[in-house]
Short mmCIF file of C-alpha atoms in Angstrom, two decimals:
data_model
loop_
_atom_site.label_atom_id
_atom_site.label_comp_id
_atom_site.label_asym_id
_atom_site.label_seq_id
_atom_site.Cartn_x
_atom_site.Cartn_y
_atom_site.Cartn_z
CA MET Y 1 8.48 -23.98 -27.04
CA ARG Y 2 11.57 -24.78 -26.31
CA ALA Y 3 13.58 -21.91 -27.21
CA LEU Y 4 11.34 -19.45 -25.57
CA ARG Y 5 12.20 -21.68 -22.32
CA HIS Y 6 16.03 -21.02 -22.98
CA ARG Y 7 15.37 -17.26 -23.44
CA LEU Y 8 13.60 -17.26 -20.80
CA ALA Y 9 16.41 -19.63 -18.46
CA VAL Y 10 19.16 -17.06 -19.87
CA LEU Y 11 16.55 -13.53 -18.74
CA LEU Y 12 16.76 -15.55 -14.82
CA THR Y 13 20.36 -16.31 -14.65
CA VAL Y 14 21.20 -12.47 -15.47
CA ALA Y 15 18.16 -10.73 -13.10
CA LEU Y 16 20.00 -12.99 -10.44
CA ALA Y 17 23.19 -11.82 -12.11
CA THR Y 18 21.61 -7.94 -11.12
CA SER Y 19 20.18 -9.09 -8.02
CA GLY Y 20 22.57 -10.36 -5.47
CA ALA Y 21 22.07 -13.92 -5.24
CA ALA Y 22 24.93 -15.39 -3.83
CA ALA Y 23 26.24 -19.15 -3.26
CA CYS Y 24 25.75 -19.89 0.72
CA ALA Y 25 28.03 -22.89 -0.09
CA GLY Y 26 28.93 -24.68 -3.60
CA ILE Y 27 26.77 -28.13 -5.60
CA SER Y 28 27.86 -31.06 -5.21
CA GLY Y 29 25.72 -33.99 -6.30
CA GLU Y 30 21.98 -32.51 -7.54
CA SER Y 31 20.49 -35.82 -4.47
CA GLU Y 32 22.39 -33.51 -1.97
CA SER Y 33 21.71 -30.20 -3.23
CA VAL Y 34 19.49 -27.54 -2.41
CA THR Y 35 18.23 -24.39 -4.43
CA VAL Y 36 16.52 -21.85 -1.93
CA MET Y 37 15.34 -18.59 -3.03
CA ALA Y 38 14.13 -15.46 -0.61
CA SER Y 39 14.09 -11.79 -0.83
CA TRP Y 40 16.42 -11.37 1.99
CA ASP Y 41 20.06 -10.09 0.68
CA PRO Y 42 22.70 -12.01 1.38
CA GLU Y 43 24.78 -8.66 1.75
CA GLN Y 44 22.93 -7.15 4.51
CA ARG Y 45 22.03 -7.82 7.95
CA GLU Y 46 18.41 -10.02 7.57
CA GLY Y 47 20.51 -12.63 4.35
CA ALA Y 48 23.49 -13.13 6.31
CA ALA Y 49 21.36 -14.09 9.42
CA PHE Y 50 19.67 -16.67 6.77
CA ARG Y 51 23.49 -17.85 5.00
CA ALA Y 52 25.01 -18.47 9.35
CA THR Y 53 21.65 -20.44 9.53
CA LEU Y 54 21.79 -22.57 5.79
CA ALA Y 55 25.45 -23.01 6.80
CA ARG Y 56 25.26 -24.30 10.22
CA PHE Y 57 22.41 -26.66 8.01
CA THR Y 58 25.26 -27.93 5.94
CA ARG Y 59 27.27 -28.58 9.45
CA GLU Y 60 24.72 -30.79 10.26
CA THR Y 61 23.06 -32.83 7.50
CA GLY Y 62 26.02 -32.90 4.57
CA ILE Y 63 23.41 -31.16 2.07
CA GLU Y 64 24.64 -27.65 -0.09
CA VAL Y 65 22.69 -25.63 -0.24
CA ARG Y 66 22.76 -22.46 -2.96
CA TYR Y 67 20.95 -19.45 -1.89
CA GLN Y 68 19.56 -16.75 -4.34
CA GLY Y 69 18.97 -13.18 -2.69
CA VAL Y 70 16.37 -11.57 -5.40
CA ARG Y 71 14.01 -8.63 -3.44
CA THR Y 72 11.67 -8.30 -6.13
CA ILE Y 73 10.68 -12.71 -5.49
CA THR Y 74 7.40 -12.09 -6.96
CA PRO Y 75 8.48 -11.52 -10.62
CA ILE Y 76 11.26 -13.09 -10.56
CA LEU Y 77 9.50 -16.14 -9.27
CA ARG Y 78 7.10 -16.42 -11.81
CA LEU Y 79 10.37 -15.44 -14.28
CA ALA Y 80 11.71 -18.68 -13.57
CA ASP Y 81 8.11 -20.35 -13.71
CA LEU Y 82 7.91 -19.68 -17.29
CA GLY Y 83 11.51 -20.79 -18.07
CA ASP Y 84 10.91 -24.33 -15.55
CA ALA Y 85 13.83 -23.62 -13.62
CA LEU Y 86 12.21 -23.29 -10.36
CA PRO Y 87 14.40 -23.66 -6.72
CA ASP Y 88 14.21 -26.35 -4.42
CA VAL Y 89 12.50 -23.62 -2.01
CA ALA Y 90 11.53 -20.40 -2.00
CA VAL Y 91 10.32 -17.90 0.89
CA LEU Y 92 7.58 -15.74 -0.22
CA SER Y 93 6.22 -12.84 2.44
CA SER Y 94 2.18 -13.26 0.46
CA PRO Y 95 0.72 -16.39 1.62
CA ALA Y 96 -1.72 -15.47 -1.68
CA GLU Y 97 0.96 -15.31 -3.83
CA LEU Y 98 1.92 -19.47 -2.77
CA ALA Y 99 -1.83 -20.82 -2.64
CA ARG Y 100 -1.41 -19.38 -6.28
CA TYR Y 101 1.19 -21.77 -7.22
CA ALA Y 102 -0.35 -24.42 -4.73
CA ARG Y 103 -3.30 -24.28 -7.37
CA ALA Y 104 -2.16 -24.77 -10.44
CA GLY Y 105 -0.17 -27.68 -9.05
CA ARG Y 106 4.04 -26.08 -9.08
CA LEU Y 107 4.04 -27.07 -5.26
CA VAL Y 108 5.13 -30.51 -3.32
CA PRO Y 109 2.93 -31.12 -0.61
CA LEU Y 110 4.73 -30.38 2.67
CA SER Y 111 5.28 -33.85 4.34
CA PRO Y 112 4.02 -32.37 8.21
CA ASP Y 113 6.41 -32.91 10.98
CA GLU Y 114 7.04 -33.12 14.84
CA ALA Y 115 9.31 -30.57 14.70
CA ILE Y 116 6.34 -27.99 12.73
CA GLN Y 117 4.09 -26.24 15.70
CA ASP Y 118 0.39 -26.77 13.27
CA HIS Y 119 0.04 -22.56 13.37
CA GLN Y 120 3.21 -22.79 11.35
CA LEU Y 121 0.94 -24.13 8.66
CA LEU Y 122 -0.88 -22.97 5.35
CA ARG Y 123 -3.20 -25.07 3.86
CA HIS Y 124 -5.00 -24.92 1.31
CA ASP Y 125 -8.72 -24.50 1.03
CA GLY Y 126 -8.80 -25.69 4.55
CA ASP Y 127 -6.91 -29.10 3.86
CA ARG Y 128 -5.93 -30.24 7.04
CA ARG Y 129 -4.06 -33.20 5.28
CA GLN Y 130 -1.99 -31.49 2.59
CA PRO Y 131 -0.44 -28.22 3.93
CA TYR Y 132 2.01 -26.00 0.89
CA GLY Y 133 3.71 -23.78 3.47
CA VAL Y 134 5.06 -23.38 6.08
CA VAL Y 135 6.02 -19.87 8.32
CA LEU Y 136 9.42 -19.57 8.68
CA LYS Y 137 10.03 -16.02 10.30
CA THR Y 138 6.76 -13.66 11.93
CA ASP Y 139 7.28 -9.18 12.28
CA LEU Y 140 5.34 -7.08 14.07
CA LYS Y 141 3.26 -4.37 12.01
CA SER Y 142 0.76 -2.90 15.23
CA LEU Y 143 3.95 -0.22 16.11
CA VAL Y 144 5.32 3.44 16.10
CA TRP Y 145 9.11 3.72 16.53
CA TYR Y 146 9.70 7.47 17.66
CA ASP Y 147 12.60 10.01 18.69
CA ALA Y 148 12.24 9.20 22.36
CA ALA Y 149 14.26 12.77 22.50
CA ALA Y 150 10.38 14.79 20.75
CA GLY Y 151 9.81 15.00 24.12
CA ALA Y 152 6.15 13.47 25.73
CA GLY Y 153 5.88 9.12 26.51
CA PRO Y 154 3.49 6.99 24.39
CA PRO Y 155 -0.05 8.17 22.70
CA ARG Y 156 -2.73 6.38 24.32
CA THR Y 157 -5.55 6.66 22.07
CA TRP Y 158 -6.04 7.74 17.56
CA ALA Y 159 -7.21 11.00 19.56
CA ASP Y 160 -3.23 11.56 21.30
CA LEU Y 161 -1.64 10.19 17.82
CA VAL Y 162 -3.19 12.18 15.09
CA ARG Y 163 -2.41 15.38 17.84
CA ARG Y 164 0.93 15.09 18.58
CA GLY Y 165 1.56 14.97 14.73
CA ALA Y 166 0.45 17.91 15.46
CA ASP Y 167 2.67 19.56 18.02
CA LEU Y 168 5.67 17.83 16.54
CA ARG Y 169 4.90 20.44 13.58
CA THR Y 170 4.07 23.14 15.39
CA GLY Y 171 7.10 22.39 17.44
CA GLY Y 172 9.93 22.35 14.01
CA ARG Y 173 9.90 19.22 13.10
CA THR Y 174 8.83 18.65 9.65
CA PRO Y 175 7.87 15.98 7.95
CA PRO Y 176 6.09 15.39 11.75
CA TRP Y 177 5.95 11.44 10.42
CA CYS Y 178 8.80 9.73 8.48
CA LEU Y 179 6.84 8.16 5.66
CA GLY Y 180 8.46 6.18 1.77
CA MET Y 181 6.59 5.05 -0.38
CA LYS Y 182 9.41 3.91 -3.31
CA SER Y 183 9.87 0.36 -3.27
CA GLY Y 184 10.73 -0.26 -7.11
CA ALA Y 185 7.64 -2.34 -9.20
CA GLU Y 186 5.77 -3.01 -5.05
CA SER Y 187 5.95 0.98 -4.03
CA GLY Y 188 2.78 1.88 -2.45
CA TRP Y 189 2.97 -0.55 0.36
CA PRO Y 190 4.33 1.51 3.61
CA GLY Y 191 1.23 2.78 3.19
CA THR Y 192 -1.44 0.14 2.69
CA ASP Y 193 -0.01 -1.51 5.74
CA TRP Y 194 -1.71 2.53 7.22
CA VAL Y 195 -4.80 1.22 5.59
CA GLU Y 196 -4.46 -2.06 7.54
CA ASP Y 197 -3.75 -1.34 10.70
CA ILE Y 198 -6.70 1.50 11.22
CA LEU Y 199 -8.88 -0.84 10.00
CA LEU Y 200 -7.99 -3.56 12.34
CA HIS Y 201 -7.63 -1.11 15.25
CA GLN Y 202 -10.93 0.63 14.64
CA SER Y 203 -13.24 -1.60 13.08
CA GLY Y 204 -12.50 -4.59 15.23
CA VAL Y 205 -11.05 -8.78 13.48
CA GLU Y 206 -14.11 -9.16 11.95
CA ALA Y 207 -14.74 -6.46 10.08
CA TYR Y 208 -9.98 -6.52 8.78
CA ARG Y 209 -10.89 -10.64 8.33
CA ARG Y 210 -14.13 -10.10 5.80
CA TRP Y 211 -12.45 -7.41 4.13
CA ALA Y 212 -8.75 -9.20 3.86
CA ASN Y 213 -10.75 -12.63 2.50
CA GLY Y 214 -12.87 -10.25 -0.24
CA THR Y 215 -16.14 -10.91 0.99
CA LEU Y 216 -16.35 -6.58 2.21
CA ALA Y 217 -16.61 -4.54 -0.62
CA TRP Y 218 -13.54 -1.58 -0.24
CA THR Y 219 -16.63 0.90 -0.94
CA SER Y 220 -17.81 -0.09 2.40
CA PRO Y 221 -17.98 2.41 6.08
CA GLU Y 222 -15.15 0.66 7.19
CA VAL Y 223 -12.95 0.40 4.55
CA ARG Y 224 -13.00 4.39 3.74
CA SER Y 225 -13.13 5.22 7.56
CA ALA Y 226 -9.61 4.11 7.50
CA TRP Y 227 -8.55 5.67 4.19
CA GLU Y 228 -10.10 8.70 5.73
CA ALA Y 229 -8.76 8.62 9.18
CA TRP Y 230 -5.61 8.38 7.44
CA ARG Y 231 -5.92 11.41 5.65
CA GLU Y 232 -7.44 13.20 9.03
CA LEU Y 233 -3.48 12.21 10.55
CA LEU Y 234 -2.05 12.76 7.95
CA SER Y 235 -3.41 16.63 7.08
CA ALA Y 236 -2.89 17.70 10.83
CA ALA Y 237 0.96 16.33 10.24
CA GLY Y 238 1.13 19.04 7.39
CA MET Y 239 2.27 16.00 5.27
CA THR Y 240 -0.37 16.39 2.11
CA ASP Y 241 0.82 19.93 0.36
CA GLY Y 242 3.11 19.46 -2.02
CA ALA Y 243 6.51 18.62 0.16
CA ASN Y 244 5.61 16.56 1.64
CA VAL Y 245 3.63 14.43 -0.88
CA GLU Y 246 6.83 14.40 -2.80
CA ARG Y 247 8.94 13.66 0.09
CA MET Y 248 7.08 10.57 0.45
CA LEU Y 249 6.36 9.27 -3.14
CA LEU Y 250 10.22 9.89 -4.02
CA THR Y 251 11.70 8.39 -0.56
CA GLY Y 252 12.62 4.96 -0.79
CA TRP Y 253 11.13 3.16 1.87
CA ASP Y 254 14.05 1.56 3.97
CA GLN Y 255 15.85 5.55 3.79
CA ALA Y 256 12.11 7.38 5.32
CA GLY Y 257 13.78 6.58 8.70
CA ALA Y 258 17.51 7.66 8.29
CA GLY Y 259 17.46 9.80 10.59
CA LEU Y 260 14.77 9.13 13.54
CA ALA Y 261 16.90 8.30 16.26
CA GLY Y 262 19.12 11.50 15.56
CA GLY Y 263 17.31 14.62 16.91
CA GLY Y 264 16.95 18.06 15.45
CA SER Y 265 14.11 18.38 13.24
CA GLY Y 266 14.18 15.74 10.86
CA CYS Y 267 11.05 13.25 10.90
CA ALA Y 268 10.09 11.79 15.01
CA MET Y 269 7.62 8.71 14.38
CA GLU Y 270 7.33 5.32 11.64
CA HIS Y 271 4.94 3.43 11.09
CA GLN Y 272 7.40 0.38 9.79
CA ALA Y 273 7.68 -3.09 10.75
CA SER Y 274 9.54 -4.68 13.10
CA PHE Y 275 12.22 -6.02 10.27
CA ALA Y 276 13.21 -2.36 10.18
CA ARG Y 277 15.23 -3.12 12.75
CA ALA Y 278 17.72 -4.62 10.66
CA LEU Y 279 17.89 -1.60 8.45
CA HIS Y 280 19.83 0.56 10.90
CA ASP Y 281 20.28 0.80 14.23
CA GLY Y 282 17.69 3.93 14.74
CA TYR Y 283 14.49 1.95 15.49
CA THR Y 284 15.13 1.68 19.33
CA THR Y 285 12.12 3.16 21.14
CA PHE Y 286 8.81 2.09 19.76
CA PHE Y 287 4.53 2.18 21.03
CA PRO Y 288 1.87 0.21 20.14
CA PHE Y 289 -0.53 0.83 17.41
CA PRO Y 290 -2.95 3.24 19.39
CA ARG Y 291 -6.62 2.54 20.47
CA PHE Y 292 -9.21 4.04 18.88
CA ALA Y 293 -12.73 5.10 21.07
CA PRO Y 294 -14.96 1.94 21.17
CA GLY Y 295 -17.36 1.71 18.69
CA PRO Y 296 -19.59 -1.13 16.85
CA GLY Y 297 -17.03 -3.47 15.90
CA GLY Y 298 -14.16 -2.16 16.92
CA ASP Y 299 -11.74 -3.76 19.60
CA SER Y 300 -7.79 -3.06 19.93
CA THR Y 301 -7.20 -6.59 20.86
CA GLY Y 302 -6.02 -6.72 16.93
CA VAL Y 303 -2.47 -6.98 15.86
CA GLU Y 304 -1.60 -6.95 12.33
CA VAL Y 305 1.65 -9.11 11.38
CA SER Y 306 3.27 -10.11 8.09
CA VAL Y 307 4.60 -13.51 7.55
CA ASP Y 308 7.39 -15.18 5.40
CA VAL Y 309 6.60 -18.38 4.29
CA ALA Y 310 8.42 -21.48 2.53
CA GLY Y 311 6.41 -23.74 0.10
CA LEU Y 312 8.99 -26.72 -2.66
CA PHE Y 313 8.84 -26.54 -5.42
CA SER Y 314 11.01 -29.92 -5.22
CA GLY Y 315 10.16 -33.44 -3.79
CA LYS Y 316 13.98 -33.60 -3.08
CA PRO Y 317 13.91 -35.13 0.65
CA ALA Y 318 16.74 -32.42 0.88
CA ALA Y 319 14.78 -29.50 0.02
CA GLN Y 320 11.83 -31.51 2.72
CA ARG Y 321 14.56 -32.26 4.81
CA LEU Y 322 15.77 -27.95 4.96
CA VAL Y 323 12.72 -26.74 5.36
CA THR Y 324 11.57 -29.03 8.46
CA TYR Y 325 14.60 -27.65 10.17
CA LEU Y 326 14.35 -24.41 9.18
CA ALA Y 327 10.85 -24.35 10.86
CA SER Y 328 12.29 -26.04 13.78
CA ARG Y 329 13.08 -24.88 17.52
CA ALA Y 330 16.09 -25.87 16.76
CA GLY Y 331 16.59 -23.84 13.76
CA GLN Y 332 15.37 -20.91 15.00
CA ALA Y 333 16.84 -20.71 17.54
CA GLU Y 334 20.16 -20.90 15.34
CA TRP Y 335 18.71 -18.04 13.04
CA THR Y 336 18.04 -15.38 16.00
CA ALA Y 337 20.62 -15.79 16.75
CA HIS Y 338 21.81 -14.38 14.40
CA ALA Y 339 19.68 -11.85 12.93
CA GLY Y 340 21.09 -9.17 16.23
CA GLY Y 341 17.42 -8.93 17.00
CA SER Y 342 15.76 -8.49 13.67
CA PHE Y 343 14.01 -11.55 13.20
CA PHE Y 344 10.95 -13.06 15.17
CA SER Y 345 10.13 -16.78 15.15
CA PRO Y 346 7.12 -17.90 14.88
CA ARG Y 347 6.93 -20.61 17.35
CA THR Y 348 5.48 -20.22 20.49
CA ASP Y 349 7.88 -22.49 22.76
CA LEU Y 350 11.71 -20.38 21.49
CA ASP Y 351 12.70 -19.13 24.66
CA ARG Y 352 12.46 -15.72 24.35
CA ALA Y 353 14.12 -14.64 27.14
CA ALA Y 354 17.70 -16.38 26.32
CA ALA Y 355 17.32 -15.69 22.43
CA TYR Y 356 16.76 -11.31 23.47
CA THR Y 357 18.97 -11.75 26.29
CA SER Y 358 21.50 -8.86 25.21
CA ASP Y 359 19.13 -6.66 23.32
CA ALA Y 360 15.63 -4.64 24.98
CA VAL Y 361 13.61 -4.13 22.14
CA GLY Y 362 13.55 -7.43 20.38
CA GLY Y 363 13.13 -8.84 22.88
CA GLN Y 364 9.82 -6.12 24.23
CA ILE Y 365 9.52 -7.57 19.60
CA ALA Y 366 9.00 -10.76 20.52
CA GLU Y 367 6.76 -11.26 23.98
CA GLN Y 368 4.12 -8.68 22.11
CA LEU Y 369 3.78 -11.08 19.82
CA ALA Y 370 3.60 -13.57 22.42
CA THR Y 371 1.10 -11.81 24.21
CA THR Y 372 -0.70 -10.92 21.35
CA ALA Y 373 -0.55 -14.48 19.24
CA GLY Y 374 -4.36 -15.57 19.46
CA ASN Y 375 -5.44 -12.63 17.66
CA ARG Y 376 -3.03 -11.91 15.50
CA CYS Y 377 -4.46 -11.55 11.84
CA LEU Y 378 -1.87 -10.96 8.41
CA ASP Y 379 -0.55 -8.16 6.53
CA ALA Y 380 -4.10 -7.73 4.43
CA SER Y 381 -2.09 -6.67 0.83
CA ASP Y 382 -0.50 -10.09 1.63
CA PHE Y 383 -3.51 -12.29 1.75
CA MET Y 384 -5.28 -10.83 -1.00
CA PRO Y 385 -5.17 -12.22 -4.80
CA GLN Y 386 -1.95 -10.52 -6.65
CA THR Y 387 -3.98 -8.35 -8.61
CA VAL Y 388 -5.50 -6.22 -5.93
CA ALA Y 389 -2.94 -6.45 -3.78
CA SER Y 390 -0.97 -4.34 -6.78
CA ALA Y 391 -4.42 -2.62 -6.79
CA PHE Y 392 -4.14 -1.83 -3.57
CA SER Y 393 -0.54 0.08 -3.82
CA THR Y 394 -1.50 2.00 -7.12
CA ALA Y 395 -4.66 3.35 -4.89
CA VAL Y 396 -2.17 4.72 -1.86
CA LEU Y 397 0.54 5.96 -4.10
CA GLU Y 398 -2.26 7.82 -5.83
CA PHE Y 399 -5.00 8.53 -2.68
CA LEU Y 400 -1.28 10.22 -1.59
CA SER Y 401 -0.56 12.51 -4.74
CA ASP Y 402 -3.65 14.40 -4.47
CA PRO Y 403 -5.85 13.45 -1.00
CA ALA Y 404 -8.23 15.50 -0.96
CA PRO Y 405 -11.78 14.60 0.20
CA GLU Y 406 -13.42 14.21 -3.71
CA ARG Y 407 -11.04 11.59 -5.32
CA LEU Y 408 -11.68 8.99 -2.09
CA VAL Y 409 -14.95 7.64 -3.24
CA PRO Y 410 -13.71 7.21 -7.33
CA ILE Y 411 -10.19 5.30 -6.28
CA LEU Y 412 -12.28 2.42 -3.37
CA GLN Y 413 -14.39 2.08 -6.44
CA ARG Y 414 -12.57 1.29 -8.71
CA LEU Y 415 -10.57 -1.35 -6.03
CA ASP Y 416 -13.98 -2.89 -5.59
CA ALA Y 417 -14.61 -3.75 -9.40
CA ILE Y 418 -11.05 -5.07 -9.60
CA ARG Y 419 -12.29 -7.29 -6.10
CA GLN Y 420 -15.28 -8.40 -7.99
CA ALA Y 421 -13.71 -9.38 -10.55
CA VAL Y 422 -11.34 -11.35 -9.17
CA PRO Y 423 -12.59 -15.68 -9.37
CA PRO Y 424 -14.00 -16.73 -5.99
CA ALA Y 425 -10.79 -19.36 -5.18
CA GLU Y 426 -8.46 -17.08 -5.62
CA TRP Y 427 -9.63 -15.98 -2.45
CA LEU Y 428 -7.74 -17.60 0.41
CA PRO Y 429 -10.39 -17.96 3.49
CA ASP Y 430 -8.52 -16.81 7.04
CA PRO Y 431 -6.07 -13.94 7.63
CA CYS Y 432 -6.10 -14.28 11.13
CA PRO Y 433 -6.08 -18.05 11.98
CA PRO Y 434 -5.77 -19.12 15.43
CA VAL Y 435 -2.52 -19.70 17.30
CA THR Y 436 -1.55 -23.08 19.34
CA THR Y 437 -0.24 -22.16 22.21
CA ASN Y 438 2.66 -24.69 23.40
CA ARG Y 439 5.38 -23.68 25.64
#
């Protein structure tokens, strides 16, 4: 076992070296140093802003921090766990994955601190006394970026959006939608965002809640209708022919919207989260995800968000102190100042007017997040157990490769079989938790 752990530790070192690992500061005495792993590339905008925030923490406390930036954090962290080489702090985009470590006893419970708002804390199995994670960052997913040069203003309804894609196609914008599914081992997740947002807006918060917590079948009318509505939109825009299907499957998610603001004949709309602003400067105009016609259970009050959640893998006081700082009002304000409009705080007491003085688009997103705080639903695939989430992403790729109507039911049946095989204890209860406002 010791030899195996040694080999795993060597593999982990190589993986980090080839995944953009970088030090924020050197390591001195062990008791006053902290290692942090997250998915933000230290050489890009998000990672640079995070490192600048860590540097401020070091200057104020004397605690040195080493940052390991790895894009494929889930497999790297699991490898680190096997090799007994876990960081002191890890920041994950999947609450379900962090909960898995909590169930296995690998996390140190966070000490509640008045600097952290209650809704930032995640608690395992409803235990109000033992938070295992703290939300550091929130991004809005229920929006569509578009090229303002493409013509008419934002569509108000889903039917309008479907027609908009068809009109753009007729007008020579080929393809109308910017869509890229490629993302390494996690390919397909941009498509899961489509299904999630459609289901939330078409069938309502309660249906979304039951689906994300494993109590609503994938073969249910609500879930099936969401996939069918997505196919309708793609078909109307001419996205289901061979050339566009191949383009969707082989284009990187971070490259799909590269020409969004370039005008001409390129794609004109992209359903992508607010964190896309860290990729390039083309994300300048957006509209909220459109409404569906009123129906049973349907509403347009819910919005989908993704979160980045920190967990403690060591009992170092310095690590607890770092997490508290990153979640605090001061830490969040520092992070916002360095992020150039690509960071959105989960806190409800941040001075948004001051934070986005020179960034109108960032201010609009921050305001929408604030005004919909009581109706946020976490990204469903981030909330589901990893086996289900991975199968969901794979199903998206299968669906897009040949979106014939008769192929959908077998795909959903396979997903439902996987859902039923997951033990109840692995499902989290509520993807749409209340947010307490504190201004």
